[in-house]
């Protein structure tokens, strides 16, 4: 059974869900999963920053383009004034079945490949609703990335943001902070990390220790520079507490 999340009446979210609805009408929802900001909104039940686009991972069969990429070719999103829809193609082998020899040697590249395929593998169905109080509501059911996979993906993306998009790295860290500080999410995240493919779970926990415990003040400053509303910027102490909670849950789940 899918979960149901009401994202409120923000017009920007209504537009995003209409875009996702259009995508789900054109592509079998088993062929892709929603990641990025919209998936974070789903995980946090809507209480978070508004995103500006839709990010997906989609399974690529051989050398063929993904079904999401094929759907985007007819320009339906552009013609209907729909926000940007991004697609990251992942191979057709589950992350746990990938050959170690086929994984990149670079640490961040390896995390990218494993985290995005893992996100596709364990995504869960959820129903998002928005606009119920401002006219015609929109409701769409898709598969959304699990919180643990969102954390892993964002841990590798935050340090790779180009200088002109450095604020996005702070946004990634804020997303992670919100999920790690959510009392209903932190334990499932830690427990799911124990089931991550290869060493991705251990790598993710090590990154949390480095960025959220040892580097708490630096992370808090990066979040502050990202454009997050002033009242939402966490202190270094709160960032550290979130990281320490994840580490405690990780050790407890061993």
Backbone as numpy.savetxt, mean C-alpha at the origin, in Angstrom:
# Nx Ny Nz CAx CAy CAz Cx Cy Cz
-16.04 -13.65 2.80 -16.88 -12.45 2.80 -16.01 -11.21 2.80
-16.37 -10.25 2.01 -15.57 -9.04 1.93 -15.89 -8.13 3.09
-14.88 -7.31 3.48 -15.12 -6.26 4.45 -15.76 -5.09 3.75
-16.35 -4.19 4.53 -16.98 -3.00 3.97 -16.47 -1.77 4.69
-16.04 -0.77 3.93 -15.46 0.45 4.48 -16.13 1.65 3.85
-16.64 2.56 4.67 -17.24 3.80 4.19 -16.18 4.90 4.29
-15.79 5.47 3.15 -14.74 6.47 3.11 -15.27 7.90 3.19
-16.55 8.05 3.47 -17.09 9.39 3.68 -17.52 10.07 2.39
-17.54 11.41 2.44 -18.12 12.18 1.34 -17.13 13.11 0.63
-15.83 12.92 0.87 -14.83 13.75 0.20 -14.94 13.52 -1.31
-15.14 14.60 -2.06 -15.34 14.47 -3.50 -14.15 13.84 -4.20
-12.93 14.08 -3.69 -11.74 13.49 -4.30 -11.77 11.96 -4.18
-12.26 11.47 -3.06 -12.36 10.02 -2.88 -13.46 9.45 -3.75
-14.57 10.19 -3.89 -15.66 9.74 -4.76 -15.13 9.56 -6.18
-14.34 10.53 -6.65 -13.79 10.45 -8.01 -12.87 9.24 -8.14
-12.04 9.00 -7.13 -11.14 7.85 -7.17 -11.92 6.53 -7.22
-12.97 6.45 -6.43 -13.74 5.21 -6.44 -14.48 5.00 -7.75
-14.89 6.09 -8.39 -15.51 5.94 -9.71 -14.49 5.40 -10.71
-13.26 5.85 -10.57 -12.20 5.32 -11.44 -11.98 3.84 -11.17
-11.94 3.47 -9.90 -11.74 2.07 -9.55 -12.92 1.23 -10.00
-14.11 1.78 -9.90 -15.30 1.09 -10.38 -15.18 0.82 -11.89
-14.71 1.83 -12.64 -14.54 1.65 -14.07 -13.52 0.58 -14.39
-12.45 0.53 -13.61 -11.43 -0.49 -13.82 -11.99 -1.88 -13.51
-12.73 -1.99 -12.41 -13.29 -3.29 -12.03 -14.33 -3.78 -13.03
-14.96 -2.87 -13.76 -15.92 -3.27 -14.78 -15.22 -3.80 -16.02
-13.96 -3.44 -16.20 -13.22 -3.83 -17.40 -12.24 -4.96 -17.17
-11.84 -5.18 -15.92 -10.82 -6.19 -15.61 -11.32 -7.08 -14.48
-11.19 -8.39 -14.66 -11.53 -9.34 -13.61 -10.72 -8.97 -12.36
-11.39 -8.79 -11.24 -10.70 -8.34 -10.03 -9.69 -9.37 -9.53
-9.73 -10.59 -10.03 -8.71 -11.57 -9.66 -7.38 -11.29 -10.34
-7.40 -10.42 -11.35 -6.19 -10.12 -12.12 -5.35 -8.98 -11.53
-5.87 -8.29 -10.52 -5.10 -7.17 -9.96 -5.46 -6.98 -8.50
-4.64 -6.17 -7.83 -4.91 -5.77 -6.45 -4.56 -4.30 -6.31
-5.32 -3.61 -5.48 -5.07 -2.19 -5.23 -4.01 -2.05 -4.14
-3.01 -1.22 -4.40 -1.98 -0.93 -3.42 -1.97 0.58 -3.19
-0.92 1.11 -2.57 -0.80 2.56 -2.43 -1.81 3.16 -1.47
-2.05 4.46 -1.68 -2.85 5.23 -0.74 -4.26 4.74 -0.54
-4.91 4.29 -1.61 -6.29 3.82 -1.48 -6.34 2.53 -0.64
-5.33 1.69 -0.78 -5.27 0.48 0.04 -5.00 0.83 1.50
-4.23 1.90 1.74 -4.00 2.34 3.12 -5.30 2.86 3.72
-6.07 3.61 2.95 -7.38 4.06 3.41 -8.26 2.87 3.79
-8.22 1.84 2.98 -9.01 0.64 3.27 -8.55 0.01 4.58
-7.22 -0.11 4.76 -6.69 -0.74 5.97 -7.05 0.05 7.23
-7.01 1.40 7.11 -7.27 2.26 8.27 -8.74 2.63 8.39
-9.58 2.02 7.58 -11.02 2.29 7.62 -11.34 3.75 7.30
-10.50 4.38 6.49 -10.81 5.71 5.96 -10.20 6.88 6.67
-9.71 6.73 7.90 -9.22 7.88 8.66 -7.76 8.15 8.33
-7.52 8.82 7.21 -6.14 9.05 6.79 -6.12 10.15 5.73
-4.90 10.41 5.20 -4.75 11.45 4.20 -5.35 11.00 2.87
-5.82 11.97 2.11 -6.43 11.67 0.81 -5.34 11.44 -0.23
-5.52 10.44 -1.06 -4.58 10.15 -2.12 -5.07 10.76 -3.43
-4.17 10.84 -4.41 -4.51 11.51 -5.67 -4.57 10.56 -6.86
-4.24 9.30 -6.67 -4.25 8.38 -7.80 -4.56 6.97 -7.32
-4.64 6.07 -8.27 -4.89 4.66 -7.96 -3.68 3.85 -8.38
-3.12 3.10 -7.44 -1.96 2.25 -7.71 -2.39 0.80 -7.65
-1.95 0.02 -8.61 -2.32 -1.40 -8.65 -1.10 -2.27 -8.94
-1.21 -3.53 -8.56 -0.30 -4.57 -9.06 -1.17 -5.53 -9.85
-0.65 -5.99 -10.96 -1.43 -6.89 -11.81 -0.53 -8.01 -12.31
-1.11 -9.19 -12.42 -0.34 -10.36 -12.85 -0.08 -10.31 -14.34
1.19 -10.53 -14.71 1.57 -10.59 -16.11 1.79 -12.04 -16.50
1.12 -12.47 -17.54 1.23 -13.84 -18.01 2.21 -13.89 -19.17
3.38 -14.44 -18.92 4.41 -14.46 -19.94 4.86 -13.05 -20.29
4.96 -12.79 -21.59 5.37 -11.45 -22.04 4.19 -10.56 -22.39
2.98 -11.06 -22.20 1.80 -10.27 -22.54 1.63 -9.12 -21.55
1.04 -8.02 -21.99 0.73 -6.94 -21.03 -0.32 -7.41 -20.04
-0.37 -6.78 -18.90 -1.39 -7.14 -17.90 -2.76 -6.69 -18.40
-3.79 -7.27 -17.82 -5.14 -6.88 -18.20 -5.44 -5.42 -17.82
-4.81 -4.94 -16.75 -4.99 -3.53 -16.39 -4.38 -2.64 -17.45
-3.19 -2.98 -17.92 -2.54 -2.18 -18.96 -3.36 -2.19 -20.24
-3.94 -3.32 -20.57 -4.78 -3.41 -21.77 -6.01 -2.52 -21.61
-6.62 -2.55 -20.43 -7.81 -1.73 -20.20 -7.49 -0.25 -20.31
-6.30 0.15 -19.86 -5.94 1.57 -19.88 -5.63 2.07 -21.30
-5.37 1.16 -22.21 -5.01 1.56 -23.57 -6.14 2.25 -24.31
-7.38 1.95 -23.95 -8.49 2.57 -24.69 -8.83 3.96 -24.17
-8.04 4.44 -23.21 -8.12 5.82 -22.72 -9.44 6.15 -22.04
-10.16 5.13 -21.55 -11.43 5.41 -20.89 -11.23 6.32 -19.68
-10.13 6.10 -18.94 -9.90 6.91 -17.75 -9.65 8.37 -18.13
-8.80 8.57 -19.14 -8.49 9.93 -19.58 -9.73 10.62 -20.14
-10.50 9.91 -20.93 -11.67 10.50 -21.56 -12.75 10.86 -20.55
-12.81 10.13 -19.44 -13.81 10.41 -18.43 -13.29 11.32 -17.33
-12.09 11.87 -17.52 -11.53 12.78 -16.53 -11.15 12.10 -15.23
-10.79 10.85 -15.32 -10.46 10.06 -14.13 -8.98 10.25 -13.78
-8.66 10.26 -12.49 -7.28 10.44 -12.06 -6.35 9.37 -12.61
-5.09 9.57 -12.39 -4.06 8.66 -12.88 -4.22 7.27 -12.28
-4.13 6.26 -13.13 -4.16 4.87 -12.69 -2.82 4.25 -13.05
-2.08 3.80 -12.05 -0.77 3.20 -12.27 -0.86 1.69 -12.10
-0.01 0.99 -12.82 0.00 -0.47 -12.74 1.44 -0.98 -12.69
1.74 -1.78 -11.70 3.02 -2.47 -11.61 2.78 -3.93 -11.95
3.44 -4.41 -12.99 3.27 -5.80 -13.42 4.12 -6.72 -12.55
3.53 -7.82 -12.12 4.28 -8.83 -11.39 4.20 -10.14 -12.17
5.21 -10.96 -12.04 5.24 -12.23 -12.76 4.14 -13.17 -12.30
3.98 -14.26 -13.03 2.89 -15.18 -12.72 3.31 -16.31 -11.77
4.44 -16.13 -11.09 4.87 -17.08 -10.07 4.69 -16.47 -8.70
3.98 -17.13 -7.78 3.82 -16.60 -6.43 5.16 -16.31 -5.79
5.20 -15.32 -4.92 6.47 -14.91 -4.30 7.15 -16.07 -3.58
6.37 -16.90 -2.90 6.95 -18.01 -2.14 7.54 -19.09 -3.03
7.15 -19.10 -4.32 7.63 -20.13 -5.25 8.72 -19.61 -6.17
9.09 -18.34 -6.03 10.14 -17.79 -6.88 11.47 -18.47 -6.60
12.28 -18.60 -7.63 13.62 -19.16 -7.46 14.54 -18.09 -6.90
15.32 -18.44 -5.90 16.24 -17.48 -5.29 17.20 -16.92 -6.33
17.58 -17.73 -7.30 18.53 -17.28 -8.32 17.93 -16.23 -9.24
16.60 -16.15 -9.27 15.94 -15.17 -10.15 15.69 -13.84 -9.45
15.96 -13.77 -8.16 15.74 -12.53 -7.42 16.93 -11.60 -7.56
16.70 -10.29 -7.59 17.80 -9.33 -7.72 18.76 -9.41 -6.53
20.01 -9.07 -6.78 21.01 -9.05 -5.71 20.86 -7.79 -4.85
20.49 -6.68 -5.49 20.34 -5.43 -4.75 19.24 -5.56 -3.71
19.51 -5.10 -2.51 18.58 -5.25 -1.38 17.21 -4.64 -1.65
17.19 -3.40 -2.15 15.91 -2.73 -2.37 15.18 -3.30 -3.59
15.94 -3.67 -4.62 15.31 -4.30 -5.78 14.67 -5.63 -5.40
15.36 -6.38 -4.57 14.84 -7.68 -4.10 13.55 -7.46 -3.30
13.57 -6.48 -2.41 12.38 -6.17 -1.62 11.23 -5.73 -2.51
11.54 -4.95 -3.55 10.50 -4.49 -4.49 9.81 -5.68 -5.14
10.59 -6.60 -5.69 10.03 -7.75 -6.41 9.20 -8.62 -5.47
9.76 -8.95 -4.32 9.06 -9.83 -3.39 7.80 -9.18 -2.81
7.93 -7.91 -2.40 6.81 -7.25 -1.73 5.62 -7.06 -2.67
5.88 -6.69 -3.92 4.77 -6.44 -4.84 4.08 -7.74 -5.26
4.85 -8.80 -5.48 4.19 -10.07 -5.83 3.45 -10.61 -4.60
4.04 -10.48 -3.43 3.39 -10.93 -2.19 2.10 -10.17 -1.96
2.12 -8.86 -2.27 0.90 -8.05 -2.14 -0.21 -8.62 -3.01
0.13 -9.03 -4.21 -0.86 -9.63 -5.11 -1.34 -10.98 -4.54
-0.40 -11.76 -4.01 -0.71 -13.11 -3.56 -1.73 -13.13 -2.42
-1.59 -12.22 -1.45 -2.43 -12.34 -0.25 -3.44 -11.19 -0.13
-3.65 -10.45 -1.22 -4.66 -9.38 -1.19 -6.02 -9.96 -0.85
-6.82 -9.16 -0.15 -8.15 -9.61 0.25 -9.23 -8.69 -0.32
-10.37 -9.27 -0.55 -11.48 -8.50 -1.11 -12.10 -7.58 -0.07
-12.43 -6.38 -0.50 -13.09 -5.41 0.38 -14.01 -4.54 -0.48
-15.04 -4.01 0.14 -15.98 -3.13 -0.55 -15.85 -1.72 0.01
-15.53 -0.76 -0.85 -15.40 0.63 -0.45 -16.61 1.42 -0.93
-17.09 2.31 -0.09 -18.22 3.17 -0.41 -17.84 4.61 -0.12
-18.32 5.52 -0.94 -18.09 6.96 -0.70 -19.24 7.74 -1.33
-19.48 8.92 -0.78 -20.46 9.83 -1.36 -21.89 9.57 -0.98
-22.13 8.75 0.04 -23.51 8.42 0.38 -24.29 9.62 0.91
-23.59 10.66 1.35 -24.29 11.82 1.89 -24.32 13.03 0.97
-23.83 12.87 -0.25 -23.76 14.02 -1.15 -24.31 13.70 -2.54
-25.38 12.94 -2.58 -25.96 12.64 -3.88 -25.81 11.17 -4.22
-25.30 10.90 -5.41 -25.19 9.53 -5.89 -23.94 8.87 -5.33
-24.09 7.87 -4.45 -22.93 7.20 -3.87 -22.29 6.24 -4.87
-21.04 5.88 -4.60 -20.35 4.90 -5.42 -19.86 3.80 -4.50
-19.99 2.57 -4.94 -19.55 1.41 -4.16 -18.83 0.45 -5.09
-17.66 0.00 -4.68 -16.88 -0.88 -5.54 -16.19 -1.95 -4.70
-16.18 -3.17 -5.21 -15.53 -4.29 -4.54 -14.32 -4.73 -5.35
-13.16 -4.76 -4.69 -11.92 -5.18 -5.34 -11.05 -5.89 -4.31
-9.91 -6.38 -4.77 -8.92 -6.93 -3.85 -7.94 -5.82 -3.46
-7.63 -5.74 -2.16 -6.74 -4.71 -1.64 -5.56 -5.35 -0.93
-4.40 -4.73 -1.05 -3.19 -5.24 -0.41 -3.36 -5.31 1.10
-2.83 -6.36 1.71 -2.85 -6.51 3.16 -1.90 -5.49 3.79
-2.19 -5.05 5.03 -1.34 -4.05 5.69 0.14 -4.41 5.72
0.48 -5.66 6.01 1.90 -6.04 6.08 2.60 -5.83 4.75
1.91 -6.15 3.65 2.53 -5.96 2.34 2.65 -4.48 2.01
1.71 -3.67 2.46 1.81 -2.22 2.26 3.03 -1.67 3.00
3.24 -2.12 4.23 4.40 -1.68 4.99 5.69 -2.06 4.27
5.77 -3.31 3.81 6.98 -3.77 3.12 7.23 -2.97 1.85
6.18 -2.74 1.06 6.35 -1.97 -0.18 6.81 -0.55 0.10
6.24 0.08 1.12 6.58 1.46 1.42 7.95 1.59 2.08
8.39 0.58 2.79 9.74 0.61 3.36 10.80 0.62 2.28
10.53 -0.04 1.15 11.52 -0.01 0.07 11.36 1.21 -0.83
10.15 1.76 -0.91 9.95 2.91 -1.80 10.39 4.23 -1.17
10.25 4.38 0.15 10.57 5.65 0.81 11.98 6.14 0.53
13.01 5.32 0.64 14.37 5.82 0.39 14.72 5.97 -1.09
13.84 5.56 -1.99 14.15 5.59 -3.41 13.48 6.75 -4.14
12.75 7.59 -3.42 12.09 8.72 -4.06 13.13 9.70 -4.58
12.96 10.15 -5.82 13.86 11.15 -6.39 13.73 12.46 -5.65
14.76 13.31 -5.78 14.81 14.56 -5.01 13.55 15.39 -5.21
13.06 15.47 -6.45 11.90 16.30 -6.73 10.60 15.69 -6.18
10.68 14.45 -5.74 9.51 13.79 -5.16 9.83 13.29 -3.75
10.78 13.94 -3.09 11.21 13.49 -1.77 10.07 13.54 -0.76
9.11 14.46 -0.97 7.98 14.54 -0.06 7.16 13.25 -0.06
7.20 12.52 -1.19 6.48 11.26 -1.26 7.06 10.23 -0.30
8.39 10.31 -0.09 9.01 9.40 0.87 8.48 9.65 2.28
8.32 10.93 2.64 7.74 11.26 3.93 6.31 10.77 4.04
5.58 10.85 2.94 4.21 10.33 2.92 4.18 8.82 3.12
5.15 8.12 2.50 5.25 6.67 2.71 5.47 6.36 4.19
6.38 7.11 4.82 6.69 6.88 6.23 5.48 7.19 7.12
4.71 8.21 6.74 3.51 8.53 7.51 2.49 7.40 7.40
2.34 6.85 6.19 1.43 5.72 6.01 1.84 4.55 6.91
3.14 4.27 6.92 3.64 3.17 7.76 3.36 3.47 9.23
3.66 4.70 9.65 3.42 5.08 11.05 1.96 4.86 11.43
1.04 5.30 10.57 -0.38 5.17 10.90 -0.78 3.70 11.05
-0.23 2.83 10.21 -0.58 1.42 10.30 0.07 0.76 11.53
1.33 1.10 11.82 2.00 0.50 12.97 1.44 1.00 14.29
0.86 2.21 14.28 0.32 2.75 15.53 -1.17 2.44 15.69
-1.72 1.70 14.74 -3.14 1.33 14.82 -3.25 0.05 15.66
-3.96 0.09 16.79 -4.00 -1.07 17.69 -4.57 -2.33 17.07
-5.41 -2.20 16.05 -6.00 -3.39 15.43 -5.15 -3.94 14.30
-4.11 -3.21 13.90 -3.32 -3.63 12.75 -1.93 -4.14 13.09
-1.33 -3.61 14.15 0.09 -3.89 14.38 0.36 -5.37 14.64
-0.49 -6.04 15.42 -0.26 -7.47 15.66 -0.42 -8.29 14.37
-1.51 -8.10 13.60 -1.60 -8.85 12.33 -0.43 -8.57 11.38
0.07 -7.33 11.38 1.22 -7.03 10.53 2.42 -7.87 10.96
2.70 -7.88 12.25 3.84 -8.65 12.76 3.67 -10.13 12.46
2.49 -10.66 12.70 2.25 -12.09 12.47 2.36 -12.43 10.99
1.89 -11.53 10.13 1.97 -11.77 8.69 3.40 -11.72 8.20
4.23 -10.88 8.81 5.65 -10.82 8.44 6.33 -12.18 8.62
5.89 -12.94 9.59 6.48 -14.26 9.80 6.18 -15.21 8.65
5.16 -14.89 7.86 4.79 -15.74 6.73 5.29 -15.17 5.40
6.06 -14.09 5.46 6.54 -13.44 4.24 7.52 -14.33 3.49
7.58 -14.20 2.17 8.50 -15.02 1.38 9.95 -14.66 1.62
10.79 -15.69 1.60 12.23 -15.52 1.80 12.48 -14.73 3.08
13.34 -13.72 3.02 13.69 -12.94 4.21 12.98 -11.60 4.26
11.88 -11.45 3.51 11.22 -10.15 3.42 10.68 -9.68 4.76
10.15 -10.60 5.57 9.63 -10.21 6.87 10.74 -9.71 7.77
11.83 -10.45 7.85 12.96 -10.04 8.69 13.54 -8.72 8.19
13.65 -8.58 6.87 14.16 -7.32 6.29 13.26 -6.16 6.69
11.96 -6.35 6.60 11.02 -5.28 6.93 11.15 -4.87 8.39
11.25 -5.85 9.28 11.38 -5.54 10.70 12.69 -4.81 10.97
13.74 -5.22 10.29 15.03 -4.52 10.44 14.92 -3.08 9.99
14.19 -2.83 8.91 13.99 -1.47 8.42 13.17 -0.65 9.40
12.17 -1.26 10.00 11.37 -0.55 11.00 12.26 -0.18 12.19
13.10 -1.10 12.63 14.01 -0.80 13.74 14.91 0.38 13.39
15.44 0.39 12.18 16.35 1.45 11.76 15.66 2.80 11.63
14.48 2.81 11.00 13.82 4.07 10.66 12.87 4.58 11.74
12.25 3.66 12.46 11.21 4.08 13.41 11.66 4.03 14.87
12.71 3.29 15.16 13.22 3.26 16.53 14.53 4.05 16.62
15.55 3.57 15.93 16.84 4.26 15.98 16.78 5.62 15.29
16.02 5.72 14.21 15.94 6.98 13.45 14.62 7.69 13.60
14.00 7.59 14.78 12.66 8.14 14.99 12.58 9.63 14.72
13.56 10.41 15.18 13.52 11.86 14.99 13.66 12.22 13.52
14.51 11.52 12.81 14.69 11.77 11.38 13.41 11.44 10.62
12.77 10.35 10.99 11.53 9.95 10.33 10.42 10.96 10.62
10.31 11.42 11.86 9.29 12.41 12.20 9.51 13.69 11.40
10.77 14.09 11.21 11.07 15.30 10.44 10.71 15.11 8.97
10.96 13.91 8.43 10.60 13.63 7.03 9.10 13.68 6.85
8.36 13.16 7.81 6.89 13.21 7.75 6.42 14.66 7.77
7.03 15.48 8.62 6.64 16.89 8.73 6.86 17.63 7.42
7.90 17.25 6.66 8.20 17.91 5.39 7.33 17.41 4.24
6.56 16.36 4.47 5.84 15.71 3.37 4.53 16.40 3.00
4.12 17.39 3.79 2.85 18.05 3.50 1.70 17.53 4.33
1.99 16.63 5.26 0.95 16.15 6.18 0.48 17.31 7.03
-0.82 17.38 7.29 -1.38 18.46 8.10 -0.65 18.54 9.44
-0.38 19.77 9.87 0.45 19.98 11.06 -0.05 19.19 12.27
-1.34 19.16 12.47 -1.89 18.45 13.62 -1.74 16.95 13.55
-1.36 16.42 12.38 -1.22 14.97 12.22 0.22 14.50 12.31
1.18 15.43 12.30 2.59 15.05 12.32 2.93 14.45 13.68
3.45 13.22 13.72 3.78 12.60 15.00 5.11 13.11 15.55
5.25 13.09 16.85 6.53 13.41 17.47 7.48 12.23 17.30
8.76 12.49 17.53 9.72 11.40 17.49 9.39 10.30 18.47
8.87 10.70 19.65 8.51 9.71 20.66 7.39 8.78 20.18
6.41 9.34 19.46 5.32 8.52 18.96 5.79 7.61 17.83
6.69 8.11 17.00 7.25 7.28 15.93 8.01 6.11 16.54
8.82 6.40 17.56 9.59 5.34 18.22 8.66 4.32 18.88
7.62 4.79 19.52 6.69 3.88 20.19 6.03 2.94 19.19
5.68 3.47 18.00 5.06 2.63 16.97 6.03 1.56 16.51
7.29 1.94 16.29 8.29 0.97 15.88 8.54 -0.08 16.93
8.62 0.35 18.18 8.88 -0.60 19.27 7.72 -1.58 19.43
6.50 -1.11 19.19 5.35 -2.01 19.29 5.42 -3.11 18.24
5.79 -2.73 17.01 5.92 -3.74 15.96 7.00 -4.75 16.32
8.14 -4.26 16.84 9.22 -5.18 17.21 8.78 -6.13 18.31
8.03 -5.61 19.28 7.56 -6.46 20.37 6.59 -7.52 19.86
5.70 -7.13 18.97 4.74 -8.06 18.40 5.45 -9.11 17.54
6.46 -8.69 16.80 7.25 -9.60 15.96 7.92 -10.66 16.82
8.53 -10.23 17.91 9.22 -11.17 18.79 8.21 -12.09 19.49
7.06 -11.52 19.83 6.04 -12.32 20.49 5.40 -13.36 19.61
5.44 -13.10 18.30 4.82 -14.03 17.34 5.77 -15.13 16.92
7.03 -15.06 17.40 8.04 -16.04 16.99 7.64 -17.45 17.45
